[in-house]
Tab-separated table of C-alpha atoms and ligand atoms in Angstrom:
chain	number	residue	atom	x	y	z
A	7	MET	CA	-12.895	42.729	203.101
A	8	THR	CA	-16.646	43.318	203.289
A	9	VAL	CA	-18.915	43.056	200.262
A	10	ARG	CA	-22.558	44.123	200.086
A	11	VAL	CA	-24.788	42.205	197.685
A	12	PRO	CA	-28.433	42.771	196.696
A	13	ALA	CA	-31.430	40.441	196.549
A	14	LYS	CA	-33.261	40.066	193.255
A	15	VAL	CA	-36.891	40.042	192.265
A	16	ASN	CA	-38.006	38.554	188.955
A	17	LEU	CA	-40.071	41.115	187.040
A	18	GLN	CA	-40.834	38.408	184.500
A	19	LEU	CA	-40.141	34.706	184.891
A	20	ALA	CA	-41.194	32.814	181.766
A	21	VAL	CA	-40.630	29.075	182.124
A	22	GLY	CA	-40.243	27.138	178.859
A	23	PRO	CA	-40.629	23.416	178.237
A	24	LEU	CA	-38.688	20.935	180.401
A	25	ARG	CA	-35.339	20.101	178.735
A	26	ASP	CA	-33.716	16.669	178.531
A	27	ASP	CA	-31.146	17.731	181.157
A	28	GLY	CA	-33.941	18.420	183.673
A	29	TYR	CA	-33.652	22.225	183.452
A	30	HIS	CA	-36.083	24.608	181.776
A	31	ASP	CA	-35.254	27.287	179.262
A	32	LEU	CA	-36.141	30.537	180.936
A	33	VAL	CA	-36.621	34.167	180.145
A	34	ASN	CA	-35.886	35.800	183.433
A	35	VAL	CA	-35.984	39.566	183.914
A	36	PHE	CA	-33.881	40.103	187.032
A	37	HIS	CA	-34.057	43.327	189.026
A	38	ALA	CA	-31.639	43.986	191.909
A	39	VAL	CA	-33.248	45.606	194.976
A	40	SER	CA	-31.846	47.319	198.072
A	41	LEU	CA	-32.240	44.388	200.427
A	42	PHE	CA	-28.636	43.409	201.128
A	43	ASP	CA	-26.577	40.609	202.617
A	44	GLU	CA	-22.986	41.376	203.641
A	45	VAL	CA	-20.121	38.932	203.364
A	46	THR	CA	-16.794	39.597	205.123
A	47	ALA	CA	-13.736	37.559	204.141
A	48	THR	CA	-10.638	37.514	206.364
A	49	GLU	CA	-7.406	35.515	206.254
A	50	PRO	CA	-8.129	32.167	207.917
A	51	GLY	CA	-6.734	31.197	211.314
A	52	THR	CA	-5.389	28.028	209.674
A	53	PRO	CA	-3.905	28.624	206.202
A	54	GLY	CA	-5.743	26.918	203.357
A	55	THR	CA	-9.001	26.379	205.247
A	56	PHE	CA	-12.492	27.777	204.683
A	57	THR	CA	-14.945	28.477	207.494
A	58	VAL	CA	-18.283	30.284	207.567
A	59	ARG	CA	-20.429	31.918	210.250
A	60	ILE	CA	-23.917	33.280	209.650
A	61	GLU	CA	-25.723	36.062	211.520
A	62	GLY	CA	-29.102	37.743	211.062
A	63	GLU	CA	-32.297	36.819	209.179
A	64	SER	CA	-33.024	33.054	209.644
A	65	ALA	CA	-29.304	32.389	210.183
A	66	ASP	CA	-30.015	28.986	211.727
A	67	HIS	CA	-31.573	27.803	208.437
A	68	VAL	CA	-28.361	28.398	206.495
A	69	PRO	CA	-25.701	25.653	206.438
A	70	ALA	CA	-22.474	26.638	208.238
A	71	ASP	CA	-20.296	24.068	206.458
A	72	GLY	CA	-18.814	23.349	203.039
A	73	THR	CA	-22.291	23.154	201.453
A	74	ASN	CA	-22.804	26.892	202.027
A	75	LEU	CA	-22.868	28.531	198.601
A	76	ALA	CA	-20.433	31.239	199.743
A	77	VAL	CA	-17.877	28.593	200.741
A	78	ARG	CA	-18.410	26.692	197.490
A	79	ALA	CA	-17.826	29.909	195.546
A	80	ALA	CA	-14.657	30.765	197.502
A	81	GLU	CA	-13.316	27.246	196.935
A	82	ALA	CA	-14.096	27.457	193.212
A	83	LEU	CA	-12.210	30.749	193.047
A	84	ALA	CA	-9.210	29.226	194.876
A	85	LYS	CA	-9.218	26.349	192.399
A	86	HIS	CA	-9.355	28.780	189.483
A	87	ALA	CA	-6.468	30.792	190.989
A	88	GLY	CA	-4.266	27.724	191.274
A	89	GLN	CA	-4.358	27.132	195.039
A	90	THR	CA	-1.194	28.940	196.132
A	91	GLY	CA	-1.456	32.302	197.869
A	92	PRO	CA	1.166	35.055	198.320
A	93	ALA	CA	3.069	33.406	201.220
A	94	GLY	CA	3.159	30.071	199.397
A	95	HIS	CA	0.141	28.870	201.417
A	96	PRO	CA	-2.971	27.490	199.752
A	97	TYR	CA	-5.761	30.090	199.578
A	98	GLY	CA	-8.329	30.065	202.377
A	99	ALA	CA	-10.800	32.400	204.069
A	100	ASP	CA	-12.943	32.824	207.154
A	101	LEU	CA	-16.314	34.081	205.904
A	102	LEU	CA	-18.916	35.943	207.942
A	103	ILE	CA	-22.347	36.306	206.311
A	104	ARG	CA	-24.782	38.888	207.697
A	105	LYS	CA	-28.153	37.963	206.213
A	106	ALA	CA	-31.042	40.303	205.520
A	107	ILE	CA	-32.247	38.497	202.383
A	108	PRO	CA	-34.897	35.915	203.348
A	109	VAL	CA	-33.639	32.314	203.249
A	110	ALA	CA	-35.319	30.097	200.617
A	111	GLY	CA	-37.501	33.126	199.906
A	112	GLY	CA	-37.269	33.317	196.112
A	113	MET	CA	-34.876	36.279	196.254
A	114	ALA	CA	-31.674	34.336	195.472
A	115	GLY	CA	-30.010	34.966	198.835
A	116	GLY	CA	-27.681	31.973	198.598
A	117	SER	CA	-26.581	32.996	195.101
A	118	ALA	CA	-26.051	36.550	196.369
A	119	ASP	CA	-23.739	35.270	199.120
A	120	ALA	CA	-21.804	33.214	196.560
A	121	ALA	CA	-21.357	36.337	194.408
A	122	ALA	CA	-20.249	38.384	197.418
A	123	ALA	CA	-17.745	35.686	198.463
A	124	LEU	CA	-16.214	35.763	194.954
A	125	VAL	CA	-15.725	39.550	195.082
A	126	ALA	CA	-14.464	39.481	198.699
A	127	CYS	CA	-11.961	36.642	198.168
A	128	ASP	CA	-10.782	38.060	194.829
A	129	ALA	CA	-9.868	41.253	196.714
A	130	LEU	CA	-8.532	39.480	199.845
A	131	TRP	CA	-6.194	37.340	197.749
A	132	GLY	CA	-5.265	40.198	195.399
A	133	LEU	CA	-6.259	38.234	192.300
A	134	GLY	CA	-7.691	41.196	190.371
A	135	LEU	CA	-10.001	39.070	188.200
A	136	SER	CA	-12.475	40.854	185.918
A	137	ARG	CA	-16.221	40.874	186.630
A	138	ALA	CA	-16.639	38.695	183.509
A	139	ASP	CA	-14.237	36.085	184.966
A	140	LEU	CA	-16.056	36.117	188.307
A	141	MET	CA	-19.407	35.760	186.500
A	142	GLU	CA	-18.124	32.703	184.650
A	143	ILE	CA	-16.894	31.078	187.875
A	144	GLY	CA	-20.197	32.053	189.554
A	145	ALA	CA	-22.272	30.415	186.793
A	146	GLY	CA	-20.705	27.097	187.829
A	147	ILE	CA	-22.107	27.561	191.361
A	148	GLY	CA	-25.673	28.550	190.416
A	149	SER	CA	-27.566	30.180	187.566
A	150	ASP	CA	-28.545	33.243	189.664
A	151	VAL	CA	-24.937	34.021	190.755
A	152	PRO	CA	-23.863	35.979	187.625
A	153	PHE	CA	-26.769	38.411	188.043
A	154	ALA	CA	-25.841	39.104	191.690
A	155	LEU	CA	-22.435	40.203	190.343
A	156	LEU	CA	-23.959	42.346	187.600
A	157	GLY	CA	-26.912	44.005	189.407
A	158	GLY	CA	-29.242	46.578	187.841
A	159	THR	CA	-31.928	45.080	185.616
A	160	ALA	CA	-31.094	42.355	183.105
A	161	VAL	CA	-32.687	39.656	180.987
A	162	GLY	CA	-31.343	36.182	181.647
A	163	THR	CA	-31.792	33.416	179.090
A	164	GLY	CA	-30.773	29.756	179.008
A	165	ARG	CA	-30.996	28.634	182.642
A	166	GLY	CA	-30.954	32.350	183.500
A	167	GLU	CA	-27.168	32.708	183.399
A	168	ARG	CA	-26.764	34.403	179.972
A	169	LEU	CA	-27.368	38.058	180.803
A	170	THR	CA	-28.185	41.170	178.810
A	171	PRO	CA	-28.537	44.446	180.756
A	172	VAL	CA	-31.880	46.226	180.284
A	173	PRO	CA	-31.976	50.035	180.243
A	174	ALA	CA	-34.270	51.329	182.997
A	175	THR	CA	-35.184	54.905	183.892
A	176	GLY	CA	-35.388	56.110	187.488
A	177	ALA	CA	-36.041	54.141	190.639
A	178	PHE	CA	-38.905	51.770	191.406
A	179	HIS	CA	-40.261	51.407	194.946
A	180	TRP	CA	-41.055	47.962	196.311
A	181	VAL	CA	-42.508	46.241	199.331
A	182	PHE	CA	-41.587	42.638	200.096
A	183	ALA	CA	-43.827	40.523	202.298
A	184	LEU	CA	-41.631	37.910	203.972
A	185	ALA	CA	-43.241	34.607	204.907
A	186	ASP	CA	-42.588	32.126	207.689
A	187	GLY	CA	-40.458	29.297	206.305
A	188	GLY	CA	-39.231	28.890	202.745
A	189	LEU	CA	-40.214	27.052	199.575
A	190	SER	CA	-37.820	24.666	197.833
A	191	THR	CA	-37.008	25.910	194.322
A	192	PRO	CA	-36.798	22.368	192.773
A	193	GLN	CA	-40.135	21.494	194.398
A	194	VAL	CA	-41.803	24.603	192.915
A	195	TYR	CA	-40.471	23.791	189.411
A	196	GLY	CA	-41.712	20.193	189.874
A	197	GLU	CA	-45.170	21.446	190.850
A	198	CYS	CA	-45.168	23.780	187.811
A	199	ASP	CA	-44.435	20.786	185.510
A	200	ARG	CA	-47.138	18.734	187.232
A	201	LEU	CA	-49.811	21.461	186.932
A	202	ARG	CA	-48.949	21.931	183.250
A	203	ALA	CA	-49.080	18.186	182.538
A	204	ASP	CA	-52.451	17.892	184.337
A	205	ALA	CA	-53.835	20.765	182.258
A	206	GLY	CA	-52.432	19.205	179.051
A	207	GLU	CA	-50.865	22.570	178.391
A	208	GLU	CA	-48.691	23.146	175.301
A	209	VAL	CA	-45.726	25.042	176.792
A	210	ALA	CA	-44.672	27.983	174.647
A	211	TRP	CA	-41.063	28.980	174.018
A	212	PRO	CA	-40.397	31.824	176.499
A	213	SER	CA	-39.813	35.383	175.290
A	214	ALA	CA	-39.245	38.750	176.955
A	215	SER	CA	-42.383	40.860	177.421
A	216	GLU	CA	-42.356	43.974	175.224
A	217	PRO	CA	-44.735	45.962	177.524
A	218	LEU	CA	-42.393	45.173	180.438
A	219	MET	CA	-39.312	46.378	178.531
A	220	ALA	CA	-41.148	49.580	177.518
A	221	ALA	CA	-42.267	50.230	181.117
A	222	LEU	CA	-38.666	49.882	182.352
A	223	ARG	CA	-37.319	52.108	179.596
A	224	ASP	CA	-39.942	54.795	180.338
A	225	GLY	CA	-39.710	54.522	184.150
A	226	ASP	CA	-43.495	53.936	184.086
A	227	ALA	CA	-44.392	52.290	187.424
A	228	PRO	CA	-48.130	51.692	186.707
A	229	ALA	CA	-47.237	50.014	183.367
A	230	LEU	CA	-44.506	47.965	185.080
A	231	GLY	CA	-46.977	46.870	187.768
A	232	ALA	CA	-49.414	45.687	185.085
A	233	ALA	CA	-46.677	43.812	183.183
A	234	LEU	CA	-45.206	41.796	186.119
A	235	ALA	CA	-45.488	38.061	185.313
A	236	ASN	CA	-44.282	34.866	186.961
A	237	ASP	CA	-44.968	31.420	185.462
A	238	LEU	CA	-43.999	29.822	188.807
A	239	GLN	CA	-46.742	31.694	190.667
A	240	PRO	CA	-49.520	29.064	190.198
A	241	ALA	CA	-47.146	26.379	191.527
A	242	ALA	CA	-46.071	28.500	194.518
A	243	LEU	CA	-49.759	29.215	195.292
A	244	ALA	CA	-50.621	25.514	194.998
A	245	LEU	CA	-47.885	24.641	197.504
A	246	ARG	CA	-48.626	27.622	199.792
A	247	PRO	CA	-52.322	28.622	199.298
A	248	SER	CA	-52.097	31.354	201.963
A	249	LEU	CA	-49.988	33.456	199.550
A	250	ALA	CA	-53.174	34.279	197.585
A	251	ARG	CA	-54.376	36.255	200.636
A	252	THR	CA	-51.033	38.055	200.870
A	253	LEU	CA	-51.229	39.098	197.201
A	254	ASP	CA	-54.879	40.206	197.592
A	255	ALA	CA	-54.035	42.262	200.688
A	256	GLY	CA	-51.357	44.161	198.752
A	257	ARG	CA	-53.675	44.781	195.791
A	258	ASP	CA	-56.433	45.957	198.172
A	259	ALA	CA	-53.930	48.359	199.750
A	260	GLY	CA	-53.272	49.944	196.341
A	261	ALA	CA	-50.166	48.145	195.021
A	262	LEU	CA	-49.508	48.866	191.317
A	263	GLY	CA	-48.551	45.214	190.895
A	264	ALA	CA	-48.427	42.127	193.121
A	265	ILE	CA	-46.440	38.999	192.365
A	266	VAL	CA	-44.752	36.017	193.991
A	267	SER	CA	-40.978	36.613	193.851
A	268	GLY	CA	-39.263	33.829	191.879
A	269	SER	CA	-40.123	30.475	193.473
A	270	GLY	CA	-41.613	32.242	196.539
A	271	PRO	CA	-42.827	32.452	199.214
A	272	THR	CA	-41.764	36.139	199.364
A	273	CYS	CA	-44.374	38.352	197.660
A	274	ALA	CA	-43.332	41.557	195.865
A	275	PHE	CA	-45.527	44.663	195.567
A	276	LEU	CA	-44.764	47.671	193.402
A	277	ALA	CA	-45.568	51.079	194.902
A	278	ALA	CA	-45.969	54.491	193.243
A	279	SER	CA	-43.405	56.274	195.469
A	280	ALA	CA	-41.250	55.812	198.578
A	281	ASP	CA	-44.117	57.175	200.744
A	282	HIS	CA	-46.589	54.814	199.098
A	283	ALA	CA	-44.208	51.901	199.746
A	284	ARG	CA	-44.081	52.786	203.470
A	285	GLU	CA	-47.905	52.954	203.627
A	286	LEU	CA	-48.247	49.662	201.763
A	287	SER	CA	-45.719	47.998	204.026
A	288	ALA	CA	-47.571	49.176	207.155
A	289	ALA	CA	-50.907	48.003	205.711
A	290	LEU	CA	-49.522	44.539	204.900
A	291	ALA	CA	-47.946	44.168	208.341
A	292	ALA	CA	-51.233	45.244	209.990
A	293	THR	CA	-53.365	42.674	208.129
A	294	GLY	CA	-51.190	39.818	209.457
A	295	VAL	CA	-50.828	38.152	206.034
A	296	CYS	CA	-47.049	37.955	206.314
A	297	ARG	CA	-44.305	37.587	208.943
A	298	THR	CA	-42.999	41.048	208.194
A	299	ALA	CA	-42.917	43.554	205.336
A	300	VAL	CA	-39.869	45.521	204.207
A	301	THR	CA	-39.432	48.349	201.702
A	302	ALA	CA	-36.663	48.512	199.099
A	303	GLN	CA	-35.883	50.211	195.833
A	304	GLY	CA	-34.408	49.075	192.570
A	305	PRO	CA	-32.417	48.882	190.456
A	306	VAL	CA	-29.216	48.846	192.551
A	307	PRO	CA	-25.664	47.731	191.622
A	308	GLY	CA	-24.434	44.158	192.025
A	309	ALA	CA	-21.958	42.911	194.661
A	310	GLU	CA	-19.540	45.670	195.675
A	311	ILE	CA	-16.839	46.187	198.282
A	312	VAL	CA	-18.046	48.439	201.096
A	313	GLN	CA	-15.196	48.065	203.555
A	314	TYR	CA	-11.542	47.308	203.102
A	315	GLU	CA	-9.207	46.681	206.041
A	316	GLU	CA	-5.456	46.234	205.713
B	1255	ATP	P1	-33.737	31.282	194.389
B	1255	ATP	O1	-34.513	32.540	194.389
B	1255	ATP	O2	-32.391	31.413	193.691
B	1255	ATP	O3	-34.487	30.078	193.987
B	1255	ATP	P2	-34.024	31.215	197.218
B	1255	ATP	O4	-33.901	32.651	197.551
B	1255	ATP	O5	-35.394	30.631	197.176
B	1255	ATP	O6	-33.253	30.964	195.865
B	1255	ATP	P3	-31.837	30.679	198.985
B	1255	ATP	O7	-32.058	31.622	200.110
B	1255	ATP	O8	-30.819	31.030	197.980
B	1255	ATP	O9	-33.211	30.363	198.237
B	1255	ATP	O10	-31.494	29.272	199.648
B	1255	ATP	C1	-31.899	28.028	199.203
B	1255	ATP	C2	-31.229	26.958	200.072
B	1255	ATP	O11	-29.808	27.023	199.836
B	1255	ATP	C3	-31.415	27.189	201.551
B	1255	ATP	O12	-32.504	26.464	202.039
B	1255	ATP	C4	-30.087	26.723	202.170
B	1255	ATP	O13	-30.206	25.412	202.681
B	1255	ATP	C5	-29.093	26.666	201.021
B	1255	ATP	N1	-27.960	27.626	201.165
B	1255	ATP	C6	-26.675	27.377	200.957
B	1255	ATP	N2	-25.912	28.462	201.157
B	1255	ATP	C7	-26.730	29.448	201.497
B	1255	ATP	C8	-26.526	30.818	201.836
B	1255	ATP	N3	-25.317	31.384	201.870
B	1255	ATP	N4	-27.621	31.559	202.116
B	1255	ATP	C9	-28.851	30.996	202.068
B	1255	ATP	N5	-29.089	29.707	201.786
B	1255	ATP	C10	-28.051	28.937	201.493
């Protein structure tokens, strides 16, 4: 059972005040893009066990044990299902993850793999749970997991897990500049809090950007480029100053918008067309401001089965 799952870019990431539970209230406009991981689930060699192997992009930086988010998701699903599979054995799965989404890159790759594991194991075990059920189980693994199941474009509120789909017209063309090494999401939030405290900033309650919603509705790429916003960007730039050069290089090469993706260090550039995206990608790669640049388009659907073997 093989499931393909997209990466996300945050078109808007508005970070509210720090809550008592250590999280922030967010307004998070998620957009699923055609940069995919694949997760294959097969019946385990030993019934009731979970294993994981990882291939592809930065595979050696992804844990191959029970801390892997895909394994945690599969175990949570087994628990929800009541442990006992068709032959009276406890549920289990051997998972193979083929990564193309950058690791610790601000594109929610781990959450994507968790979402894909839920869909793959649901099908492997014949559970037939609804997307809504899988989204609820996924929310317990991480706040970005429900969106990887939903796909498209959506506004997330709370910690990002309460989702409302956003109507969007047409396709948008993107270039992603992948960096060497990742950035830790908790560290970037911590730096954001520190910068705000130093500046004595009064942190506003986050709200969805009206110009951004209008740009999506109208399929207006220049307006979308102008409306991209990420409150974590100053913190990501403080921790990784070289990203400022990456963003400048994309703007100089004619990007309609340039932004750090989520907690970074991946940078996202909006292009006017598929051809423009290819030109932008080549220009970024040539200037040496990133490890590599890839093109993608969005919105695309959430985790879906691409191959089914009896
Ligand atoms: P986000 O955008 O949600 O903040 P991210 O894209 O920056 O996340 P991930 O690629 O999801 O970061 O990974 C963050 C960390 O999670 C990694 O450093 C890795 O140790 C751990 N991890 C656990 N499972 C996975 C997985 N299946 N794929 C990638 N990372 C995983």
